Coordinates of C-alpha atoms and ligand atoms in Angstrom, one line a residue:
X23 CA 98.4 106.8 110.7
X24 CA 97.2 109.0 107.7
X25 CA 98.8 107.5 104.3
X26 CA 101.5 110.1 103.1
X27 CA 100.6 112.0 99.9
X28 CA 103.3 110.2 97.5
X29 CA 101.0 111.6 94.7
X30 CA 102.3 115.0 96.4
X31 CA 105.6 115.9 94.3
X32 CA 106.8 117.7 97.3
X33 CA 106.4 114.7 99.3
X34 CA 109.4 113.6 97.6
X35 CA 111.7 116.3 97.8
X36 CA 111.9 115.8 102.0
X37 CA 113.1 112.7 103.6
X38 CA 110.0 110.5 103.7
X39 CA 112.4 107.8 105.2
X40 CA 110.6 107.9 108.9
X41 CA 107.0 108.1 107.4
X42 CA 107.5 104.6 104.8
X43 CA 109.1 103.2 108.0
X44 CA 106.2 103.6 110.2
X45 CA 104.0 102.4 107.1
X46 CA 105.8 99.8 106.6
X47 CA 105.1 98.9 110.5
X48 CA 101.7 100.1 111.4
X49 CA 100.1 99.7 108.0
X50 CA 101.5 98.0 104.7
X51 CA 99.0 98.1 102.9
X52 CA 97.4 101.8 102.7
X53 CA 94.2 103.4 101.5
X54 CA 94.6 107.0 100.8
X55 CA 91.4 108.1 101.3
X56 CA 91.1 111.5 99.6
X57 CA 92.5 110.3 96.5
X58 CA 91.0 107.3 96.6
X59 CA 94.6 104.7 95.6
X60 CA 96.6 101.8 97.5
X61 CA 100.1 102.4 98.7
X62 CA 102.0 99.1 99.3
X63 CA 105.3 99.5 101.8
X64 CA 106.4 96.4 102.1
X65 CA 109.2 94.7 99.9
X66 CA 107.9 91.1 99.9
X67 CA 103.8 92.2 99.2
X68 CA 105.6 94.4 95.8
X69 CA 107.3 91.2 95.1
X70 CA 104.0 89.5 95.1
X71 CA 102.2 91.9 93.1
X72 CA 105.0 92.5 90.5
X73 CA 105.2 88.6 89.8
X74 CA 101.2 88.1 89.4
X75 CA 100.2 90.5 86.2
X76 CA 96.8 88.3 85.8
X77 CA 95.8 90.2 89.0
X78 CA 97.8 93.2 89.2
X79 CA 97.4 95.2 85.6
X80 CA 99.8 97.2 83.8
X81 CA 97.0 97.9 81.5
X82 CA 95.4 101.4 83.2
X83 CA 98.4 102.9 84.1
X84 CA 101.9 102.4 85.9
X85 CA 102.8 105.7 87.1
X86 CA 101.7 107.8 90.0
X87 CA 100.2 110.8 87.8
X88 CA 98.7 107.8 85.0
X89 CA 95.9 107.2 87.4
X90 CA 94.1 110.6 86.1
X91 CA 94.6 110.0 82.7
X92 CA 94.1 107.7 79.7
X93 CA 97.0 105.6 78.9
X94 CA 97.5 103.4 75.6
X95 CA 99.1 100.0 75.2
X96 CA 100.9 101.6 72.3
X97 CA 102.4 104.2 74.5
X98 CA 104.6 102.1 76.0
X99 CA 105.7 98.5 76.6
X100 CA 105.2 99.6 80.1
X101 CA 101.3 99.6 80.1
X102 CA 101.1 96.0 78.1
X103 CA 100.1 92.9 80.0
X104 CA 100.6 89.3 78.8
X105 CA 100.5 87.6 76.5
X106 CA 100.7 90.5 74.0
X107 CA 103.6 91.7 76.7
X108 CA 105.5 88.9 76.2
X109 CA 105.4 89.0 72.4
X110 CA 106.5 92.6 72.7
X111 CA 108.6 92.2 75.0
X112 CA 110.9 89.8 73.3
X113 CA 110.9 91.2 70.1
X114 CA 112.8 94.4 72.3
X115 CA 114.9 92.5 73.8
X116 CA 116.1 91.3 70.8
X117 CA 116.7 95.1 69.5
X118 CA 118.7 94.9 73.2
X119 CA 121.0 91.9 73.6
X120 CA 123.3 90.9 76.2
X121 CA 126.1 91.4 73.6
X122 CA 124.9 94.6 72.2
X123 CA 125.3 96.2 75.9
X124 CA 128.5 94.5 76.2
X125 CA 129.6 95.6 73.0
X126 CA 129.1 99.4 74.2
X127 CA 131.4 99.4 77.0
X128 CA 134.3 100.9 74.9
X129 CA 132.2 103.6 73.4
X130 CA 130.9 104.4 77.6
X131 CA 134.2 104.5 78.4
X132 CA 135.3 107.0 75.7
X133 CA 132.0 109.1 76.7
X134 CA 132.5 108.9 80.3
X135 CA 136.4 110.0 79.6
X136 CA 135.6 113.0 77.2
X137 CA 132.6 114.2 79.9
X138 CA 135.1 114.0 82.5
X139 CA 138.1 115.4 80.8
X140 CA 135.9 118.8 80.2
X141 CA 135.7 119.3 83.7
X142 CA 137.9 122.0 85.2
X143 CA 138.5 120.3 89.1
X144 CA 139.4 123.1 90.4
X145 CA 136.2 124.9 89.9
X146 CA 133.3 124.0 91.3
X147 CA 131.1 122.9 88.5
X148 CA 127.5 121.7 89.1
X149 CA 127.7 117.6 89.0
X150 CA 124.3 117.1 87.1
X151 CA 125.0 119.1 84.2
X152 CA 128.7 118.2 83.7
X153 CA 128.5 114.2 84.3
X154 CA 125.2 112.6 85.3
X155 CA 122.9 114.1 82.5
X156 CA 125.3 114.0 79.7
X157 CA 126.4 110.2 80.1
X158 CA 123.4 108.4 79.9
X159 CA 122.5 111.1 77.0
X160 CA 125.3 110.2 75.0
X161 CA 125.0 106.9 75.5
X162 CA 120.9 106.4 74.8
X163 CA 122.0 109.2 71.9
X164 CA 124.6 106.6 70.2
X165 CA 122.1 103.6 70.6
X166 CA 119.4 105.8 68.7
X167 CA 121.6 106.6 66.4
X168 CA 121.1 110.1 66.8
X169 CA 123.8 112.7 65.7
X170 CA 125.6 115.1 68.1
X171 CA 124.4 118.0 66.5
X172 CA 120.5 117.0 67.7
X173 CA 121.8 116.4 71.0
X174 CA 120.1 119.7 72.3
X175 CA 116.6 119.1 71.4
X176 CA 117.5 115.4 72.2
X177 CA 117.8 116.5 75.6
X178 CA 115.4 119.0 76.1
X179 CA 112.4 116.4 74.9
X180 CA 113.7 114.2 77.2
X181 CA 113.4 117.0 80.0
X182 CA 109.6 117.7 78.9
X183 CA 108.7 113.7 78.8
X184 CA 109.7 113.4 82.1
X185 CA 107.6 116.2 83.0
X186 CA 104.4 115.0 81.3
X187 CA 105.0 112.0 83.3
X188 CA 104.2 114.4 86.7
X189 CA 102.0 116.7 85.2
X190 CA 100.5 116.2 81.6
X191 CA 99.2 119.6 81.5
X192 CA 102.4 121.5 82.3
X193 CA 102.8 123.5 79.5
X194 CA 106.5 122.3 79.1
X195 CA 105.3 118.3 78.3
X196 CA 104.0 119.7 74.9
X197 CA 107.4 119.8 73.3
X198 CA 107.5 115.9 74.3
X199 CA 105.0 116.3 70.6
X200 CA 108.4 117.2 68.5
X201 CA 110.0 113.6 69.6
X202 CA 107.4 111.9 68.1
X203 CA 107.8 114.0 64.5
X204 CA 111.7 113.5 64.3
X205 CA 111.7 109.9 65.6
X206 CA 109.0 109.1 62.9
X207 CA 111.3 110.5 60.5
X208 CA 114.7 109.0 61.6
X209 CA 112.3 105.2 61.8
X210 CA 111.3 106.2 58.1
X211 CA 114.7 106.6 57.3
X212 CA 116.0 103.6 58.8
X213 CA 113.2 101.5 57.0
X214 CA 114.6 102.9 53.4
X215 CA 118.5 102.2 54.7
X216 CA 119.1 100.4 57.8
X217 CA 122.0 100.8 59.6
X218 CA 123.7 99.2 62.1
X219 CA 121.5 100.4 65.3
X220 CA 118.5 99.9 67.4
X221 CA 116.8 102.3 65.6
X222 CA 117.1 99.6 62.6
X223 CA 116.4 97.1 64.9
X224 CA 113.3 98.3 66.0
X225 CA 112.0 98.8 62.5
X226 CA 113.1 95.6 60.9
X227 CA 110.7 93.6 63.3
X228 CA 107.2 94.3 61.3
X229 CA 105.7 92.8 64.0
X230 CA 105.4 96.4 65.8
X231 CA 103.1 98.9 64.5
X232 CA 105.1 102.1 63.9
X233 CA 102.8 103.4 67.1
X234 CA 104.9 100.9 68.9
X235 CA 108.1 101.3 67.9
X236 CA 107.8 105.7 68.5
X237 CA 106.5 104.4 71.4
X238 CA 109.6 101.9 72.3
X239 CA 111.7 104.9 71.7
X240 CA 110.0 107.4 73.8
X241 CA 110.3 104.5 76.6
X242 CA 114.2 104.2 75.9
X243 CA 114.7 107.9 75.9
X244 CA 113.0 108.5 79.5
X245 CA 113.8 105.3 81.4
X246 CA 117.2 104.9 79.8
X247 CA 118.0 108.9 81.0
X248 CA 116.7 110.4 83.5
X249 CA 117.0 107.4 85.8
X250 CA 120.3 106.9 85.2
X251 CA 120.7 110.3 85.7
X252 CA 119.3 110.3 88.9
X253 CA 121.2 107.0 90.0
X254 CA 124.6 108.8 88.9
X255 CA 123.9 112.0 91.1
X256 CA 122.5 110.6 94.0
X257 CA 125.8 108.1 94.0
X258 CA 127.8 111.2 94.0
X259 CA 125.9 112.5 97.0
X260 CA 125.8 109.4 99.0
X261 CA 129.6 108.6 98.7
X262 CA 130.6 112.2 99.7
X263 CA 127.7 111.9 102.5
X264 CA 129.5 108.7 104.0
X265 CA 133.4 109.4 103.2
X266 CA 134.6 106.3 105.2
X267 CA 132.5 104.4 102.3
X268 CA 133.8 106.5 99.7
X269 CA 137.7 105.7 100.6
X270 CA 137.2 102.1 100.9
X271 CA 135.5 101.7 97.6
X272 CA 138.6 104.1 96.4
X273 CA 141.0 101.5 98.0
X274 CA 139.1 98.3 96.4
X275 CA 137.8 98.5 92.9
X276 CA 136.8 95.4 93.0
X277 CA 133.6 96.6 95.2
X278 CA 132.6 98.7 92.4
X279 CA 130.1 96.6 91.1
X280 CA 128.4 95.9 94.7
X281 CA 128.8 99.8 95.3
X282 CA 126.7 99.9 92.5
X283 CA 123.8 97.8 93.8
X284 CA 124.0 99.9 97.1
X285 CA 123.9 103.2 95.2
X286 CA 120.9 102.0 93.6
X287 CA 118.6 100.7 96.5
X288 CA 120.1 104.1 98.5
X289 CA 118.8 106.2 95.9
X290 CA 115.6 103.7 94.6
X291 CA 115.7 106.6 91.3
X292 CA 112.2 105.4 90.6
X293 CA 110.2 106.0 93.5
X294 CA 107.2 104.3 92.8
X295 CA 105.6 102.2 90.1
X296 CA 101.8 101.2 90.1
X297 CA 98.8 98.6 89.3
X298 CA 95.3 98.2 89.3
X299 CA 93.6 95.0 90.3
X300 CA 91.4 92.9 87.7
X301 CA 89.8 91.2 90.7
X302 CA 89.1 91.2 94.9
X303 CA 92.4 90.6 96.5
X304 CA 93.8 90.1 100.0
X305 CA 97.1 91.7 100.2
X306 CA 99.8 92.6 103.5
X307 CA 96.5 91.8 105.4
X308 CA 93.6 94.1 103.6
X309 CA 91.1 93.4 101.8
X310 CA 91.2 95.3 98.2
X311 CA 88.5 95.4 96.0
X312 CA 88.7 94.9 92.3
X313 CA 89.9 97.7 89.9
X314 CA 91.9 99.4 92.9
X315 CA 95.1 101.6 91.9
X316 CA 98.0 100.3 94.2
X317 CA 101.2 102.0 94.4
X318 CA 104.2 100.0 94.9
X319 CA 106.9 102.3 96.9
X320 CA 110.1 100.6 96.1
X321 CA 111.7 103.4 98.2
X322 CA 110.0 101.8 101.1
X323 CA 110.6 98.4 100.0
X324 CA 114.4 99.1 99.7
X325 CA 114.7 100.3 103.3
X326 CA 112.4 96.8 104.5
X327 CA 114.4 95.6 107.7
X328 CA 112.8 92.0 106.9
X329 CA 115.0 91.9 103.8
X330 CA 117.8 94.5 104.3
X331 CA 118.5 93.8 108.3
X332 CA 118.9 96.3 111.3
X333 CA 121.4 98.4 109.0
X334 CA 118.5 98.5 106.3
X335 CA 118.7 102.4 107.2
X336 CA 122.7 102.4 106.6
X337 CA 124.7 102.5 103.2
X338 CA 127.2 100.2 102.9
X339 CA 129.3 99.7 99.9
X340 CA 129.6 96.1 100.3
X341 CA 126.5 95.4 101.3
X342 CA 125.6 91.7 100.4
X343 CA 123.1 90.2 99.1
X344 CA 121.5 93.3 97.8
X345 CA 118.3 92.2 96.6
X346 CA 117.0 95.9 95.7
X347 CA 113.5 96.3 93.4
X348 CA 115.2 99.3 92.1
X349 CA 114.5 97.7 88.6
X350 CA 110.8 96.4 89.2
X351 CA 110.8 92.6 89.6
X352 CA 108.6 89.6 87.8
X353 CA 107.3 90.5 84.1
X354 CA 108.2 94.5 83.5
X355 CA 111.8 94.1 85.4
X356 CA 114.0 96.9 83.9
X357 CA 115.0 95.9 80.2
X358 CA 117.9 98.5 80.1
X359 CA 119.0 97.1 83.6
X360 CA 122.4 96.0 82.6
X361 CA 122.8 98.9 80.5
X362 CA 122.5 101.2 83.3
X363 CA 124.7 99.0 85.8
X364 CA 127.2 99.3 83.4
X365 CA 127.2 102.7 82.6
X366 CA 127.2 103.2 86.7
X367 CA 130.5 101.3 86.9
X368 CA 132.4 102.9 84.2
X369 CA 131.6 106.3 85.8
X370 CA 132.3 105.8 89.4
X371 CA 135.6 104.3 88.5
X372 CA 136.4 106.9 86.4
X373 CA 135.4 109.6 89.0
X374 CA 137.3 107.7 92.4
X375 CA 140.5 107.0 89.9
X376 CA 140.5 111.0 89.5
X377 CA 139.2 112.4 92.0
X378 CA 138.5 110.1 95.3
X379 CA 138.2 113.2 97.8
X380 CA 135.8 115.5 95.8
X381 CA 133.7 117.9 98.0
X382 CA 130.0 118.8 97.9
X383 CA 129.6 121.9 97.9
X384 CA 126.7 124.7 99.4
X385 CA 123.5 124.4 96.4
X386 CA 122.4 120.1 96.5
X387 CA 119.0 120.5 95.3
X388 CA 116.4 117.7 95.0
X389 CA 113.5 117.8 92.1
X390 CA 109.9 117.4 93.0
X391 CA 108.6 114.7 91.0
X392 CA 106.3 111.4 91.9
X393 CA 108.6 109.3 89.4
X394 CA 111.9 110.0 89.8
X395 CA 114.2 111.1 93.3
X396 CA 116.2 113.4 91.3
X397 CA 119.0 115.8 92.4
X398 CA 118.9 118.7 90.1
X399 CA 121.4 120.2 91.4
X400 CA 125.0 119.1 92.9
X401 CA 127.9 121.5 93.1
X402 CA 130.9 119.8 93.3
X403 CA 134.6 120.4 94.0
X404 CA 136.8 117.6 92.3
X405 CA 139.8 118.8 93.7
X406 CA 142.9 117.8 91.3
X407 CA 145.2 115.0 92.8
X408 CA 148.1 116.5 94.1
Ligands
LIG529 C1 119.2 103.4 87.1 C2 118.5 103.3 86.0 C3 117.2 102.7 85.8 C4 116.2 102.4 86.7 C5 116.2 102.7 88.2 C6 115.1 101.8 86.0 C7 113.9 101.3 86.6 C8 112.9 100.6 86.0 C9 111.8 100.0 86.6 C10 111.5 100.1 88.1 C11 111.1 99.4 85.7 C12 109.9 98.5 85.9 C13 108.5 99.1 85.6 C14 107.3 98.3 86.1 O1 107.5 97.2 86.7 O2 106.2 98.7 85.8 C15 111.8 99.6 84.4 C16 111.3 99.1 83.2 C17 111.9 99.4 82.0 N1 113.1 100.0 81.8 FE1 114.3 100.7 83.3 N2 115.4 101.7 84.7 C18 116.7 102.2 84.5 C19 117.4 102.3 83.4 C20 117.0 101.9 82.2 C21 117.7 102.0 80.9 C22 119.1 102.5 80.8 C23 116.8 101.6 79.9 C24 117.0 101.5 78.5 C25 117.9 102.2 77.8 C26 115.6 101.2 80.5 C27 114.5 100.7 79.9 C28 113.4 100.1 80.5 C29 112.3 99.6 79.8 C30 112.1 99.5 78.3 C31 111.4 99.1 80.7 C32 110.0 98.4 80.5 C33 110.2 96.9 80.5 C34 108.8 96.2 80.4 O3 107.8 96.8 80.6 O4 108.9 95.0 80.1 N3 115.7 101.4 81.9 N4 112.9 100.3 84.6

């Protein structure tokens, strides 16, 4: 079969669901020939790769688009290998403990409430806008420290990040330069008179270069946004796509957390992450040479039958175990992955105690994008309780 063009931002905006299936089946391991990468299908060969770093390199690039382009170690945590990655990577998760994400679910709850409150539920309002961005804004916002009256520009540099990440030269990334000026200057500040937030976290460890900690941020802003974002959305689609789901998650709160886990692997908001081999490997059968770009597709990993069962293709709110790469796996696993759990439950509970029978209305739109399977756009009815 010819290897589907998941470089192809369109490619994601369909259902690829049949074509990773049959990849998955016929061919695991894929050369595309034209553009010269690996895609990987199957869930146990990402597995593999994720947990082995010494062979499978962060270093020249994790995302789709990076293969084209220069990436720095400074740019993110994401392109560091070990040991330098487990230096940095420690020093970040100190900036994000257990307790510290504990510690925010009050302040989640009040955002979640006052986001919700706003909406008007008998008017359809467009989903996206009204809940799913503005959560995991407010939330990343209050970690950064960042005051509400930023909030716009906060967002909107989030926005053009995320684009750079498709398409560097889209004219839209260069605002992406502005985050870099105000976060130097807030990290400044936070150096003269630290406060009590990660932005003073970041900064108090000297073992980061201040390259490194803009570049932490920038990291937090994206993968702690839009992805959540795009989890939030395409939860709110997949429970009003499978009602009988929806009302038995309404009737037990208890499955919230698992409904969580479900809504992630249904929805897999990162599409794809990628590495590049430091020397020959065999892998899912082939033979791949050394310095090769593979592409992990979690989205086909978290439709494996191997690992899911026959009802891999089904979503199921209780579904058990669950054991999703949604979040990566092995050294770069998701640092913000309880955060976003979290932030997942307290909104779904909050929506299915208000509204349990909300309506989708005419107008779902999905993004084109080789990172992220984003709804941009979800008209919904929330329907007051009578
Ligand atoms: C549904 C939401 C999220 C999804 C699907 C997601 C997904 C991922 C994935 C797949 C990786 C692994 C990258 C790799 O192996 O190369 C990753 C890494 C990371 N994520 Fe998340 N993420 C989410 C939310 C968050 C949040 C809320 C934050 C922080 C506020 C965050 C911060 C990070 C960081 C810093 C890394 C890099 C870790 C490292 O390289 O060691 N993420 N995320």
């Amino acid at each position: 079969m010819k290897t589907p063009d998941v470089h192809d931002p369109s490619f994601w905006q369909g259902q690829p669901d049949d074509e990773l299936r049959d990849l998955r089946r016929t061919c695991p391991v894929a050369h595309h020939q034209s553009e010269g990468f690996w895609v990987v299908a199957r869930h146990e060969d990402i597995a593999q790769i994720s947990k082995d770093p010494a062979t499978y390199s962060s270093a020249k690039g994790v995302l789709i688009g990076d293969r084209k382009r220069q990436v720095a170690a400074a740019d993110s945590i994401l392109y560091i290998d070990p040991p330098r990655h487990v230096t940095q990577r420690r020093i970040v998760n100190r900036a994000f403990t257990v307790r510290r994400v504990a510690e925010l679910a009050p302040v989640i709850e009040r955002i979640a409430s006052d986001v919700l409150d706003a909406i008007d539920p008998g008017t359809p309002v467009d989903a996206v806008d009204a809940i799913s961005a503005p959560v995991p804004l407010l939330v990343i916002a209050h970690m950064l420290g960042v005051p509400g009256e930023d909030l716009p520009a906060f967002r909107a540099w989030s926005d053009a990040i995320a684009v750079a990440a498709t398409d560097p030269t889209d004219p839209r990334a260069i605002a992406a330069a502005d985050f870099f000026v105000y976060f130097n200057e807030r990290l400044d500040a936070r150096t003269a008179e630290p406060k009590d937030d990660l932005l003073s976290a970041v900064v108090a460890d000297s073992e980061l270069t201040r390259a490194e900690q803009l570049g932490f941020c920038m990291t937090l802003l994206v993968a702690g946004n839009e992805t959540t974002r795009t989890l939030i959305s395409g939860g709110l689609a997949a429970l009003a796509d499978h009602p009988e789901q929806r009302a038995k998650l309404a009737a037990d709160e208890s499955l919230i957390p698992a409904a969580v886990e479900e809504m992630l692997r249904w929805v897999t908001p990162i599409v794809a992450m990628s590495r590049t081999t430091t020397s020959p490997v065999e892998i899912g059968g082939q033979h791949v040479d050394a310095g090769s770009y593979l592409v992990m597709l979690y989205a086909a990993a978290n439709r494996d039958e191997t690992v899911f069962g026959a009802d891999a293709h089904e979503f199921d709110v209780a579904r058990s175990p669950n054991p999703h790469l949604s979040f990566g796996i092995g050294e770069h696993f998701c640092l913000g992955a309880q955060l976003a759990r979290l932030e997942a439950r307290i909104v779904f509970t909050e929506i299915l105690r208000r509204w349990p029978d909300y309506v989708v209305c005419e107008g779902r739109l999905m993004g084109a994008s080789t990172l992220l399977r984003e709804t941009v756009k979800l008209p919904i009815l929330f329907r007051p309780n009578e």
